[in-house]
Every structure is written in C-alpha cells, then in structure tokens.
Short mmCIF file of C-alpha atoms and ligand atoms in Angstrom, two decimals:
data_model
loop_
_atom_site.label_atom_id
_atom_site.label_comp_id
_atom_site.label_asym_id
_atom_site.label_seq_id
_atom_site.Cartn_x
_atom_site.Cartn_y
_atom_site.Cartn_z
CA UNK W 1 121.95 63.27 147.45
CA UNK W 2 125.60 64.57 148.14
CA UNK W 3 128.14 63.23 145.71
CA UNK W 4 130.42 60.29 147.01
CA UNK W 5 134.08 59.78 146.83
CA UNK W 6 135.33 58.06 143.86
CA UNK W 7 136.76 54.62 144.12
CA UNK W 8 139.11 53.47 141.15
CA UNK W 9 140.30 49.79 141.23
CA UNK W 10 143.05 48.35 139.33
CA UNK W 11 144.27 44.97 139.05
CA UNK W 12 147.88 45.80 139.97
CA UNK W 13 149.77 48.68 141.06
CA UNK W 14 151.47 48.65 137.77
CA UNK W 15 147.94 49.46 136.03
CA UNK W 16 147.18 51.96 138.54
CA UNK W 17 150.26 54.27 137.84
CA UNK W 18 149.03 55.50 134.41
CA UNK W 19 145.81 56.38 135.74
CA UNK W 20 147.25 58.29 138.69
CA UNK W 21 149.48 60.01 136.09
CA UNK W 22 146.52 61.25 134.01
CA UNK W 23 144.87 62.51 137.18
CA UNK W 24 147.78 64.25 138.55
CA UNK W 25 148.31 65.87 135.12
CA UNK W 26 144.89 67.03 134.59
CA UNK W 27 145.04 68.56 138.20
CA UNK W 28 148.21 70.37 137.22
CA UNK W 29 146.95 71.76 134.14
CA UNK W 30 143.93 73.13 135.73
CA UNK W 31 145.92 74.70 138.52
CA UNK W 32 148.29 76.17 136.29
CA UNK W 33 145.85 77.77 134.28
CA UNK W 34 143.91 79.07 137.56
CA UNK W 35 147.05 80.68 138.99
CA UNK W 36 150.09 79.67 137.20
CA UNK W 37 151.50 77.31 139.84
CA UNK W 38 150.51 73.69 141.08
CA UNK W 39 150.50 73.36 145.02
CA UNK W 40 150.41 69.89 146.21
CA UNK W 41 151.02 68.12 149.51
CA UNK W 42 152.22 64.64 149.69
CA UNK W 43 152.14 61.80 152.25
CA UNK W 44 155.10 59.61 153.04
CA UNK W 45 154.61 55.68 153.85
CA UNK W 46 153.87 53.73 150.66
CA UNK W 47 152.74 56.95 148.64
CA UNK W 48 156.27 58.33 147.28
CA UNK W 49 157.09 54.97 145.62
CA UNK W 50 153.66 54.80 143.89
CA UNK W 51 153.95 58.44 142.84
CA UNK W 52 157.27 57.87 141.44
CA UNK W 53 156.28 54.98 139.28
CA UNK W 54 153.27 57.23 138.14
CA UNK W 55 155.04 60.31 137.32
CA UNK W 56 158.57 59.27 136.27
CA UNK W 57 159.30 59.80 133.54
CA UNK W 58 156.83 62.10 131.97
CA UNK W 59 157.27 64.94 129.83
CA UNK W 60 153.90 66.44 130.60
CA UNK W 61 154.77 67.00 134.08
CA UNK W 62 155.91 70.80 134.48
CA UNK W 63 158.10 70.29 137.60
CA UNK W 64 159.28 73.78 137.61
CA UNK W 65 155.58 74.89 138.36
CA UNK W 66 155.29 72.47 141.26
CA UNK W 67 155.33 73.78 144.93
CA UNK W 68 155.76 70.54 147.18
CA UNK W 69 154.76 70.72 150.81
CA UNK W 70 154.57 67.58 153.28
CA UNK W 71 151.02 66.53 154.38
CA UNK W 72 152.81 65.18 157.45
CA UNK W 73 156.36 64.84 158.64
CA UNK W 74 158.14 63.13 161.38
CA UNK W 75 160.27 65.35 163.67
CA UNK W 76 163.57 63.66 162.68
CA UNK W 77 166.48 64.96 160.60
CA UNK W 78 165.82 64.95 156.70
CA UNK W 79 168.24 62.20 156.01
CA UNK W 80 166.90 59.92 158.94
CA UNK W 81 165.18 56.67 157.45
CA UNK W 82 161.81 58.19 159.09
CA UNK W 83 161.92 61.40 157.43
CA UNK W 84 158.99 61.67 154.88
CA UNK W 85 160.95 64.40 153.10
CA UNK W 86 164.00 61.78 152.90
CA UNK W 87 161.69 59.37 151.33
CA UNK W 88 160.06 61.62 148.53
CA UNK W 89 163.96 62.64 147.83
CA UNK W 90 165.08 59.04 147.31
CA UNK W 91 162.08 57.80 145.51
CA UNK W 92 161.40 60.75 143.29
CA UNK W 93 163.12 64.09 143.54
CA UNK W 94 166.84 62.54 143.04
CA UNK W 95 165.51 60.69 139.85
CA UNK W 96 164.44 63.99 138.24
CA UNK W 97 166.79 64.85 135.31
CA UNK W 98 165.63 68.13 134.19
CA UNK W 99 163.39 70.68 135.93
CA UNK W 100 162.87 70.45 139.71
CA UNK W 101 159.90 71.48 142.01
CA UNK W 102 159.93 73.72 144.84
CA UNK W 103 160.07 71.53 147.80
CA UNK W 104 159.10 72.72 151.48
CA UNK W 105 161.05 70.41 154.04
CA UNK W 106 160.43 71.11 157.66
CA UNK W 107 162.97 73.44 159.67
CA UNK W 108 165.32 70.89 161.21
CA UNK W 109 166.89 73.58 163.83
CA UNK W 110 163.28 73.33 165.34
CA UNK W 111 163.09 69.44 165.88
CA UNK W 112 163.18 69.66 169.82
CA UNK W 113 159.95 71.52 169.91
CA UNK W 114 157.08 70.05 167.86
CA UNK W 115 155.06 73.22 168.48
CA UNK W 116 157.48 75.50 167.07
CA UNK W 117 158.10 73.06 164.17
CA UNK W 118 154.38 73.22 163.23
CA UNK W 119 154.07 77.01 163.61
CA UNK W 120 157.23 77.43 161.44
CA UNK W 121 155.74 75.10 158.70
CA UNK W 122 152.54 76.87 159.05
CA UNK W 123 154.22 80.02 158.45
CA UNK W 124 155.69 78.46 155.22
CA UNK W 125 152.16 77.88 154.02
CA UNK W 126 151.34 81.34 155.08
CA UNK W 127 154.02 82.72 152.96
CA UNK W 128 152.94 80.59 150.04
CA UNK W 129 149.26 80.82 150.09
CA UNK W 130 148.69 84.33 151.57
CA UNK W 131 148.41 86.01 154.70
CA UNK W 132 146.31 84.43 157.61
CA UNK W 133 144.28 87.53 157.87
CA UNK W 134 143.20 87.19 154.09
CA UNK W 135 142.50 83.61 153.89
CA UNK W 136 140.94 81.33 156.46
CA UNK W 137 142.43 78.35 155.18
CA UNK W 138 145.09 77.43 152.47
CA UNK W 139 143.70 75.72 149.50
CA UNK W 140 146.11 73.28 148.10
CA UNK W 141 145.32 72.18 144.47
CA UNK W 142 145.87 68.55 145.19
CA UNK W 143 146.72 66.28 148.02
CA UNK W 144 148.25 62.94 147.51
CA UNK W 145 147.69 60.88 150.55
CA UNK W 146 148.25 57.61 152.13
CA UNK W 147 145.91 55.70 154.14
CA UNK W 148 147.38 53.68 157.13
CA UNK W 149 146.02 50.30 158.27
CA UNK W 150 144.26 51.89 161.06
CA UNK W 151 142.51 54.33 158.63
CA UNK W 152 144.92 57.26 159.59
CA UNK W 153 145.85 59.72 156.87
CA UNK W 154 148.41 62.36 157.34
CA UNK W 155 149.21 62.19 161.10
CA UNK W 156 145.53 62.30 161.75
CA UNK W 157 144.87 59.08 163.97
CA UNK W 158 141.54 57.51 164.81
CA UNK W 159 140.19 59.14 167.82
CA UNK W 160 142.96 61.47 168.48
CA UNK W 161 142.03 64.93 169.70
CA UNK W 162 143.66 66.67 166.82
CA UNK W 163 140.92 65.43 164.67
CA UNK W 164 138.73 68.43 166.41
CA UNK W 165 141.38 71.08 165.55
CA UNK W 166 139.70 73.90 163.76
CA UNK W 167 142.27 76.83 164.14
CA UNK W 168 145.77 75.71 163.23
CA UNK W 169 146.83 74.87 159.66
CA UNK W 170 149.68 72.68 160.87
CA UNK W 171 149.73 70.97 164.21
CA UNK W 172 152.24 69.02 166.39
CA UNK W 173 151.63 65.56 167.82
CA UNK W 174 153.71 64.04 170.27
CA UNK W 175 151.93 60.87 171.01
CA UNK W 176 151.42 59.06 167.26
CA UNK W 177 150.34 55.51 167.75
CA UNK W 178 152.89 54.82 164.81
CA UNK W 179 156.39 55.39 165.44
CA UNK W 180 158.14 57.84 165.37
CA UNK W 181 155.76 59.47 168.10
CA UNK W 182 156.73 63.10 167.32
CA UNK W 183 155.46 64.72 164.35
CA UNK W 184 153.60 67.60 162.67
CA UNK W 185 150.47 67.22 160.29
CA UNK W 186 148.27 69.29 158.32
CA UNK W 187 144.90 69.65 160.03
CA UNK W 188 141.52 68.01 158.86
CA UNK W 189 140.21 71.54 157.79
CA UNK W 190 143.16 72.15 155.76
CA UNK W 191 142.83 68.72 153.95
CA UNK W 192 139.13 68.95 153.40
CA UNK W 193 139.35 72.22 151.80
CA UNK W 194 141.88 71.07 148.92
CA UNK W 195 140.60 71.47 145.44
CA UNK W 196 141.29 67.58 144.92
CA UNK W 197 142.33 64.71 147.37
CA UNK W 198 143.93 61.68 145.94
CA UNK W 199 144.21 58.64 148.22
CA UNK W 200 146.61 55.83 147.24
CA UNK W 201 146.35 52.43 148.96
CA UNK W 202 147.50 49.06 147.61
CA UNK W 203 148.14 45.66 149.11
CA UNK W 204 145.83 43.23 150.78
CA UNK W 205 146.88 44.57 154.08
CA UNK W 206 144.62 47.57 153.48
CA UNK W 207 141.40 45.60 152.87
CA UNK W 208 139.91 45.39 156.45
CA UNK W 209 140.32 48.89 156.94
CA UNK W 210 138.87 49.88 153.51
CA UNK W 211 135.82 48.05 154.48
CA UNK W 212 135.36 50.25 157.64
CA UNK W 213 136.10 53.36 155.61
CA UNK W 214 133.68 52.45 152.85
CA UNK W 215 130.91 50.50 154.51
CA UNK W 216 130.37 51.91 157.94
CA UNK W 217 129.92 55.28 159.64
CA UNK W 218 133.25 55.14 161.53
CA UNK W 219 134.69 58.63 161.99
CA UNK W 220 137.94 56.99 160.92
CA UNK W 221 140.28 59.93 159.73
CA UNK W 222 139.97 58.87 155.82
CA UNK W 223 136.33 58.35 156.15
CA UNK W 224 136.14 62.09 157.51
CA UNK W 225 137.91 63.31 154.45
CA UNK W 226 135.47 61.35 152.26
CA UNK W 227 132.38 62.67 153.90
CA UNK W 228 133.76 66.31 153.66
CA UNK W 229 135.21 66.15 150.26
CA UNK W 230 132.56 64.06 148.31
CA UNK W 231 133.44 63.63 144.82
CA UNK W 232 136.48 65.94 145.06
CA UNK W 233 138.14 62.93 146.60
CA UNK W 234 139.47 59.94 144.50
CA UNK W 235 140.92 56.66 145.80
CA UNK W 236 143.48 54.82 143.70
CA UNK W 237 143.61 51.32 144.76
CA UNK W 238 144.47 47.97 143.72
CA UNK W 239 141.95 45.01 143.68
CA UNK W 240 143.60 43.40 146.74
CA UNK W 241 142.96 46.28 148.87
CA UNK W 242 139.15 46.56 148.06
CA UNK W 243 138.63 42.70 147.93
CA UNK W 244 135.19 42.15 149.37
CA UNK W 245 134.41 46.16 149.68
CA UNK W 246 130.91 46.53 148.49
CA UNK W 247 131.26 50.22 147.81
CA UNK W 248 130.67 50.76 143.84
CA UNK W 249 133.82 51.29 141.99
CA UNK W 250 133.78 53.69 138.96
CA UNK W 251 135.48 53.12 135.59
CA UNK W 252 138.64 55.53 135.52
CA UNK W 253 137.93 58.60 133.15
CA UNK W 254 138.77 62.08 133.49
O1 LIG U 1 152.99 57.27 159.12
C1 LIG U 1 152.55 57.50 158.07
O2 LIG U 1 151.62 56.46 157.61
C2 LIG U 1 150.78 56.88 156.58
C3 LIG U 1 150.32 55.64 155.74
O3 LIG U 1 151.52 55.00 155.53
P1 LIG U 1 151.38 53.67 154.39
O4 LIG U 1 152.93 53.22 154.41
O5 LIG U 1 150.47 52.70 155.12
O6 LIG U 1 150.79 54.06 153.21
C4 LIG U 1 151.34 57.91 155.68
O7 LIG U 1 150.41 58.21 154.63
C5 LIG U 1 151.93 59.10 156.44
O8 LIG U 1 152.41 60.31 155.51
C6 LIG U 1 152.95 58.48 157.33
O9 LIG U 1 153.45 59.74 158.13
#
C-alpha cells in the first residue's frame, strides 16, 4: 500500500515550533550534503509567523546556504500589505542578525502583466535549477506551505483550471477567489516533485477543511499534494486544527 502523508499534531503552536525547526534542519542538512545549497519555497498567509517562531534564533540554521523562493505571490509591490515577500521580510528576514539567505522576490516592474510576471519568475527558477531543456521540473529541497480554509495551497484553488497545468513551472492567476485576485503560483507538478513538502495549519478555523482533506476523496489542492507525495509530505498542525479528524497522527520523530 502506498505510504501516506504524515500528520503530526501538537497541543499548541508553541510546541509545534521546535518540531518544525528540527524537521527543517534535517532537510537543510540533507540538501547541503547533496548539493551544497538548500532550495526552499515558502507560502504567505499564516506560515511566515510560525516559521519565524520555529527558526529564530537557531545557530543550526545555515542561512547563507539557503535559497528562498515564494510558493505563490500576489501581483502587488513588495512593500504592499498583501505581499508574501513583505510578510516574510517583516516576520523573519528583518530579524536575522548574522548570515542572510538569497531571496527571490518577484520582478515588480512586471506587475501589470501576470503572465510576464510568472514567466519572469519561472526564468529565475530556470537560472537556479538548470535549463528547462535539461530538467523537466525543478526539484525543491523543501516546500513550506500553508493550507487555506478552503483547502487551497500556494495559489492553487479548489476546482480551478490551474490545477490541470502540466507545462508551466509558474503560472499566473487573475481570478483568485481570495483577494487579491491577481497572483502567480508554483504549479502542482512543481509542488509534488519537491523532495519534501511540509504543511503548517493551526487554529480551529482549519478543522472543517482538515476533515475534508484527510477523510474524503475531495480533489482539494492540499489533498492532491498528499496523494501525490505520500510520506514525503508532512503536516505540522495544532490539536485545534485537527479536532475530530479521524486520520492517524504520528508521534513526531526524525
Ligand atoms: O492567499 C494565501 O493563502 C494561503 C493560506 O493562508 P493562511 O493564512 O490560511 O495560512 C497561503 O498559504 C498562500 O501563500 C497565500 O497567498
């Protein structure tokens, strides 16, 4: 039987943070041993705050070897309140005191055309990962993702045609059901080809969608990632987010 996604549940976000830190460090060390660099993509929303709680401070994080991309980004200036880059900067990057990672924000001169914005971001991936001729898909060492209350992840929304994208690495979206409507996102094949995928979901506001993701054949974006990644995918949640969810929790261990 195919291995299933790991569900790790903690009493609070405070107890989740050290486990997430250990998990990220394990992924970091494996990646640096493999190819000398740690390539990650991160979500916006509630994720950067939890990530900062997990990773700051830690003398085991080798920030200078990190290359950080955005799993999705809104087509807004980097200092806009809706910018995922802006959020990560405020929550985490500005608080780093020593080494800094290489960070890849969107090209804001292209905000008027989301297709060009996505193409330019895809080109940043091509430059980092190899040429499109030599690799079919970029393979991130780790994706750190959020899960929206509707089951979306990145800017891949339930039932949206973007879920069927098989060619582009990065795609534009003009009709995001969650504002702002104009965004770019990693596509599903890129997400599911990552070495590891970690979702973070906290709070009772997530419990209804967690039931749908873990108990039913819904086709929700988060469930599609679970199905494709199996045990390469791990969920770090608090008890409130999975109250009443019958899927088996695993004791956290590395
Ligand atoms: O719009 C977005 O929402 C999702 C989920 O956000 P959360 O606040 O419910 O965690 C986020 O992962 C994504 O990056 C963001 O653009």
